[in-house]
mmCIF file of C-alpha atoms in Angstrom:
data_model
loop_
_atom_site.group_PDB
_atom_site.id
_atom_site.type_symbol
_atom_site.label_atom_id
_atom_site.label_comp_id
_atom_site.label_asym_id
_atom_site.label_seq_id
_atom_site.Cartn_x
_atom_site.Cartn_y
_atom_site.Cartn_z
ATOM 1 C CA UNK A 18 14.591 3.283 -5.831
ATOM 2 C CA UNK A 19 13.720 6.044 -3.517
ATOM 3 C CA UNK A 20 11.274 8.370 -4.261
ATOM 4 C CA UNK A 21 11.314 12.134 -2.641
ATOM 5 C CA UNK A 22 7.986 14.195 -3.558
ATOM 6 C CA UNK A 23 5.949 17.155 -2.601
ATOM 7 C CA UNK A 24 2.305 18.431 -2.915
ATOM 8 C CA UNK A 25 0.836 21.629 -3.149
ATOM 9 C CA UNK A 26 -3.058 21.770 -2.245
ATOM 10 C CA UNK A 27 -5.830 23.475 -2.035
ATOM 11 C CA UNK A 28 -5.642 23.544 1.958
ATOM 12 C CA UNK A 29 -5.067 21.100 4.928
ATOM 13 C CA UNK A 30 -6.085 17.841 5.178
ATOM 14 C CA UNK A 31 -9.546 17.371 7.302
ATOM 15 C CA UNK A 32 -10.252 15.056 9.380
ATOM 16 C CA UNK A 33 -10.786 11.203 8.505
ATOM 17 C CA UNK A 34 -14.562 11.156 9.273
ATOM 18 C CA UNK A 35 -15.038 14.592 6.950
ATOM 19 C CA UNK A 36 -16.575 14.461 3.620
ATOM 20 C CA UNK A 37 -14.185 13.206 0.794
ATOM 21 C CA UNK A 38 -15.336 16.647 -1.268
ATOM 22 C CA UNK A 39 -13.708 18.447 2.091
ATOM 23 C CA UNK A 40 -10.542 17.173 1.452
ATOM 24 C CA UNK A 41 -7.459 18.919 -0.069
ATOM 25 C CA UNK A 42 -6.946 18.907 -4.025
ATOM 26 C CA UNK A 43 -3.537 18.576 -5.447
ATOM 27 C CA UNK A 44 -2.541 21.864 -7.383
ATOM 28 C CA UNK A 45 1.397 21.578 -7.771
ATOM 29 C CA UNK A 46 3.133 17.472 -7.667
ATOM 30 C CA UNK A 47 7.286 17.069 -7.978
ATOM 31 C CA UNK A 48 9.386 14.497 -7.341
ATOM 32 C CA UNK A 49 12.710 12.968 -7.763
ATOM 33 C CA UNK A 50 13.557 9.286 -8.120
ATOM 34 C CA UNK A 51 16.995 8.440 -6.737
ATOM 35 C CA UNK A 52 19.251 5.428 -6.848
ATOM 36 C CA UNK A 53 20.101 3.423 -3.667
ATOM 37 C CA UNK A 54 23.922 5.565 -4.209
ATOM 38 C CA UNK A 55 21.572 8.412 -3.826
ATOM 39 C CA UNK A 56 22.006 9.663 -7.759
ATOM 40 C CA UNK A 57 19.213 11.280 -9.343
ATOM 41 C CA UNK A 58 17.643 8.785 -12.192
ATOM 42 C CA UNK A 59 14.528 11.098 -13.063
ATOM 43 C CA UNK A 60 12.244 13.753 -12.163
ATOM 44 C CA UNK A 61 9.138 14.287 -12.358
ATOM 45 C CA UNK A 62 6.719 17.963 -12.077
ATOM 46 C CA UNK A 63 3.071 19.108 -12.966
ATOM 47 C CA UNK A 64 0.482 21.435 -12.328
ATOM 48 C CA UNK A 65 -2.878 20.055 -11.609
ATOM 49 C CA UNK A 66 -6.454 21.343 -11.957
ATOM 50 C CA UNK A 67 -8.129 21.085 -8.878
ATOM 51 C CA UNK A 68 -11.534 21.785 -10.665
ATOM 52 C CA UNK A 69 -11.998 24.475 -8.362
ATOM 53 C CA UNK A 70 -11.134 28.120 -7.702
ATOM 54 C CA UNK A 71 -8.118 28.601 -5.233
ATOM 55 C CA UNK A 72 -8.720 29.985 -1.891
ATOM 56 C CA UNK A 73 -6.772 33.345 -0.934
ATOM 57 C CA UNK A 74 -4.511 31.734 1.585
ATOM 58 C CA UNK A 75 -2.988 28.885 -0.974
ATOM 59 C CA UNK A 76 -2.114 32.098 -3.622
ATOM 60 C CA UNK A 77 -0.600 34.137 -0.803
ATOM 61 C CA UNK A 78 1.351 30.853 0.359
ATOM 62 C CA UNK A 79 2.482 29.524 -2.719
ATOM 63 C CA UNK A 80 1.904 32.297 -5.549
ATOM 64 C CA UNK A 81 0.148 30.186 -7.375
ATOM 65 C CA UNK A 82 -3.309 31.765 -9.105
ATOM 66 C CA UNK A 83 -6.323 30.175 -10.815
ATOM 67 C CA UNK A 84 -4.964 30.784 -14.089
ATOM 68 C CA UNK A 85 -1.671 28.997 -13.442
ATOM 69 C CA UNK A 86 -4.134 25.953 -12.418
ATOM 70 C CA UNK A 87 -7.099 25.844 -14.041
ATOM 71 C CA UNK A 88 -5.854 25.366 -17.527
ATOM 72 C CA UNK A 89 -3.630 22.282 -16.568
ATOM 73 C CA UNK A 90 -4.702 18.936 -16.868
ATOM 74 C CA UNK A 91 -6.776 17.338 -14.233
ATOM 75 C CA UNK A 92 -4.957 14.358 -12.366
ATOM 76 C CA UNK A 93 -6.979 11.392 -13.882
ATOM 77 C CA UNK A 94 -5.065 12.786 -16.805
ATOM 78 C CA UNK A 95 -1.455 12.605 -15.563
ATOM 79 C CA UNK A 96 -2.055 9.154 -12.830
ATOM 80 C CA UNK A 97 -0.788 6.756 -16.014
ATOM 81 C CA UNK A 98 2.258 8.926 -15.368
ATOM 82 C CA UNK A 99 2.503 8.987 -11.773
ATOM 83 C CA UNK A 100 1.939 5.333 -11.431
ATOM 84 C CA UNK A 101 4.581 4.698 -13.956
ATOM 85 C CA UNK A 102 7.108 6.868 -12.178
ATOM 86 C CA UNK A 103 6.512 5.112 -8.974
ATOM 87 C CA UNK A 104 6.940 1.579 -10.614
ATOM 88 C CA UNK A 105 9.728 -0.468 -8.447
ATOM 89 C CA UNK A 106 10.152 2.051 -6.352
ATOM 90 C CA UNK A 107 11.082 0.697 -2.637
ATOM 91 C CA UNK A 108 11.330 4.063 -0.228
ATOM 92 C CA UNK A 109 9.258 7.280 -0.284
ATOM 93 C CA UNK A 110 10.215 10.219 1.310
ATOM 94 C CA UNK A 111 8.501 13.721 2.159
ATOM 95 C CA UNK A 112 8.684 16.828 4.523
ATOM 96 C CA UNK A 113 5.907 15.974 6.488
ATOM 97 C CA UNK A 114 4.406 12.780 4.570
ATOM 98 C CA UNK A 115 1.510 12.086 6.407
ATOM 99 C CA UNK A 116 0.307 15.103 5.037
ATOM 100 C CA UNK A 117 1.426 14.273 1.298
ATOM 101 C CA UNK A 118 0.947 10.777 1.427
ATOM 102 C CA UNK A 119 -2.770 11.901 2.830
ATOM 103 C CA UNK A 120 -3.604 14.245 0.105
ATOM 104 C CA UNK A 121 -2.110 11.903 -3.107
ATOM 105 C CA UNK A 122 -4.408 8.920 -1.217
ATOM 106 C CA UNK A 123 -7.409 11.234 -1.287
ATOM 107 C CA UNK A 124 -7.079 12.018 -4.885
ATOM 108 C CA UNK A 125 -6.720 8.798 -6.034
ATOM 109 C CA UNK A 126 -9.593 7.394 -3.594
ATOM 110 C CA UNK A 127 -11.712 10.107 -5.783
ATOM 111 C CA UNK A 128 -10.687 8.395 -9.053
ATOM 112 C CA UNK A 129 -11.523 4.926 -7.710
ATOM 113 C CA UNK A 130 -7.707 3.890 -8.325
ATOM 114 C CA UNK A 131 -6.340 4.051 -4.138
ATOM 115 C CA UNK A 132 -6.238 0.392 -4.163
ATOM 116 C CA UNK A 133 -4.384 0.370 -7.972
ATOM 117 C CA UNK A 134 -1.206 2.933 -6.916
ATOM 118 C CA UNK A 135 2.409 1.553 -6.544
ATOM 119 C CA UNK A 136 3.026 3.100 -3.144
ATOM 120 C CA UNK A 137 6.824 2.462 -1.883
ATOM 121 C CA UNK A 138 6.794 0.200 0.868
ATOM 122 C CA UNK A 139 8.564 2.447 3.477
ATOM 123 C CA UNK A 140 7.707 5.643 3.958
ATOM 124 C CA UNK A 141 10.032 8.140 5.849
ATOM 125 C CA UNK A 142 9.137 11.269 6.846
ATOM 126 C CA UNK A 143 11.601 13.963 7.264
ATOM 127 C CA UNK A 144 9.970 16.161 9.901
ATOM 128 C CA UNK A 145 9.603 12.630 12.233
ATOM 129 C CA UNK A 146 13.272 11.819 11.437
ATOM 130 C CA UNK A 147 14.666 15.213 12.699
ATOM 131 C CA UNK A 148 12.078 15.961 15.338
ATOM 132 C CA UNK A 149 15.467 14.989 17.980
ATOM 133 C CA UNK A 150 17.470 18.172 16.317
ATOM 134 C CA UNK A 151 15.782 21.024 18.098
ATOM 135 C CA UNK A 152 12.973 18.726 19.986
ATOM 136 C CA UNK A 153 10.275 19.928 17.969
ATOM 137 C CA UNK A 154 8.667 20.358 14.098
ATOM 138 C CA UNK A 155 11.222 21.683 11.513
ATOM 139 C CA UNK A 156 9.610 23.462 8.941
ATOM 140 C CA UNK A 157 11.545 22.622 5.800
ATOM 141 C CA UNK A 158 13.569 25.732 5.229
ATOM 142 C CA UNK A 159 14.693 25.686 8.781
ATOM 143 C CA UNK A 160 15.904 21.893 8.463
ATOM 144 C CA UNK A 161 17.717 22.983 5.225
ATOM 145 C CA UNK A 162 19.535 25.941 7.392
ATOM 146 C CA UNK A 163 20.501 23.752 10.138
ATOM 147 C CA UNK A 164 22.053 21.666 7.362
ATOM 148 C CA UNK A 165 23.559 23.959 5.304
ATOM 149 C CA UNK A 166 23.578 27.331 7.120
ATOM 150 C CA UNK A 167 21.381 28.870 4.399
ATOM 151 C CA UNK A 168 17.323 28.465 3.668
ATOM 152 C CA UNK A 169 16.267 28.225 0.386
ATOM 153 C CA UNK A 170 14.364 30.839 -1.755
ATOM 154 C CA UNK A 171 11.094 29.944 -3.333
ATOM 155 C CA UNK A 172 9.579 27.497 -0.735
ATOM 156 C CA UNK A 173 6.221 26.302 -1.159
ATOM 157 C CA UNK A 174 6.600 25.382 -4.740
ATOM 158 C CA UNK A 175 6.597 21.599 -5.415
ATOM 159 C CA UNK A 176 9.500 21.187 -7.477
ATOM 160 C CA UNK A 177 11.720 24.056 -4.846
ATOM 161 C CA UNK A 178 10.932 22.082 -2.512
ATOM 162 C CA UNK A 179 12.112 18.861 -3.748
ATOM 163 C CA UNK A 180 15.013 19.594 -4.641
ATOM 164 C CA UNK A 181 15.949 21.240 -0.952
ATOM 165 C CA UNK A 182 14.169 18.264 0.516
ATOM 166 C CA UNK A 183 16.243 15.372 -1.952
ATOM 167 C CA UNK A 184 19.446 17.868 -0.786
ATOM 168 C CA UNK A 185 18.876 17.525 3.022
ATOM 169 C CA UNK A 186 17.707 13.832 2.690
ATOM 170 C CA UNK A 187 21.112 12.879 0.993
ATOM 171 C CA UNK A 188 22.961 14.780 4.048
ATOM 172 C CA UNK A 189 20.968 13.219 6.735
ATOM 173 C CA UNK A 190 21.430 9.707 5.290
ATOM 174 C CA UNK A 191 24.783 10.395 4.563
ATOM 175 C CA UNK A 192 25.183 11.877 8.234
ATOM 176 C CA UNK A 193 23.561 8.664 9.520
ATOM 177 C CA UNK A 194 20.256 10.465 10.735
ATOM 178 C CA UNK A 195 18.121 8.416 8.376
ATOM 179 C CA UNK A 196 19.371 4.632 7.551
ATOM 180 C CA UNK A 197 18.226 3.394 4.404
#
């Protein structure tokens, strides 16, 4: 199974040697879990509660407020259901997963659980598989454009951008930019 996700934080990831309390929260989690025939089996979206208020930059960005967040549940309270969902999967795949894969392995090194999560063994990341289509870093909506000769409304929401991500992912493996 193949699992294609997206994060929205509280900021950018700092670096390694930084204080773990430095380091991005997860506000916003999506994914999709698809079949090795690329078919959608489930889907998965939550807001979390980054116990803490939401800088200025991350509202503007994604539109999200406090009060959108800090009524949802925490993560401890939805990892029994992010673990699950990951379960048997083999492939993960993000827009920039370093960053994603970063911020998830943060959160759960907070909760004590990093060395108790399912990760897929391979990880591909979509802005390192099409760096060779305009020699450079494709932001998301500008991959989906060169794909489909349209962006997509509503970026920088987890569950938008899944779905545009899981729809350029299918083209580029179908396309044989990305071999499964």
């Amino acid at each position: 199974m193949i699992i294609v996700l997206d994060t929205e934080t509280t900021g950018l990831l700092e670096p390694e040697a930084a204080d773990i309390k430095l380091q991005p929260r997860i506000i916003e989690f999506a994914a999709i879990k698809l079949d090795h025939e690329l078919v959608e089996l489930d889907r998965i979206e939550f807001k979390c509660n980054p116990e803490m208020p939401l800088p200025a930059i991350i509202t503007k960005i994604t539109g999200l407020k406090d009060e959108d967040v800090l009524g949802a549940p925490k993560l401890i309270e939805k990892i029994s259901e992010l673990q699950e969902f990951f379960v048997g999967s083999r492939v993960l795949v993000a827009h920039n997963a370093g960053f994603d894969v970063g911020v998830i392995w943060y959160e759960l090194l907070r909760l004590g659980l990093h060395r108790k999560f399912p990760w897929p063994p391979r990880h591909i990341c979509t802005v390192e598989s099409t760096m060779q289509i305009k020699g450079h870093r494709l932001h998301l909506a500008d991959l989906h454009e060169h794909l489909f000769g349209e962006k997509f409304a509503g970026a920088h929401r987890a569950m938008v951008d899944v779905e545009a991500l899981t729809h350029c992912f299918i083209k580029l493996v179908q396309d044989g930019e990305i071999i499964l």
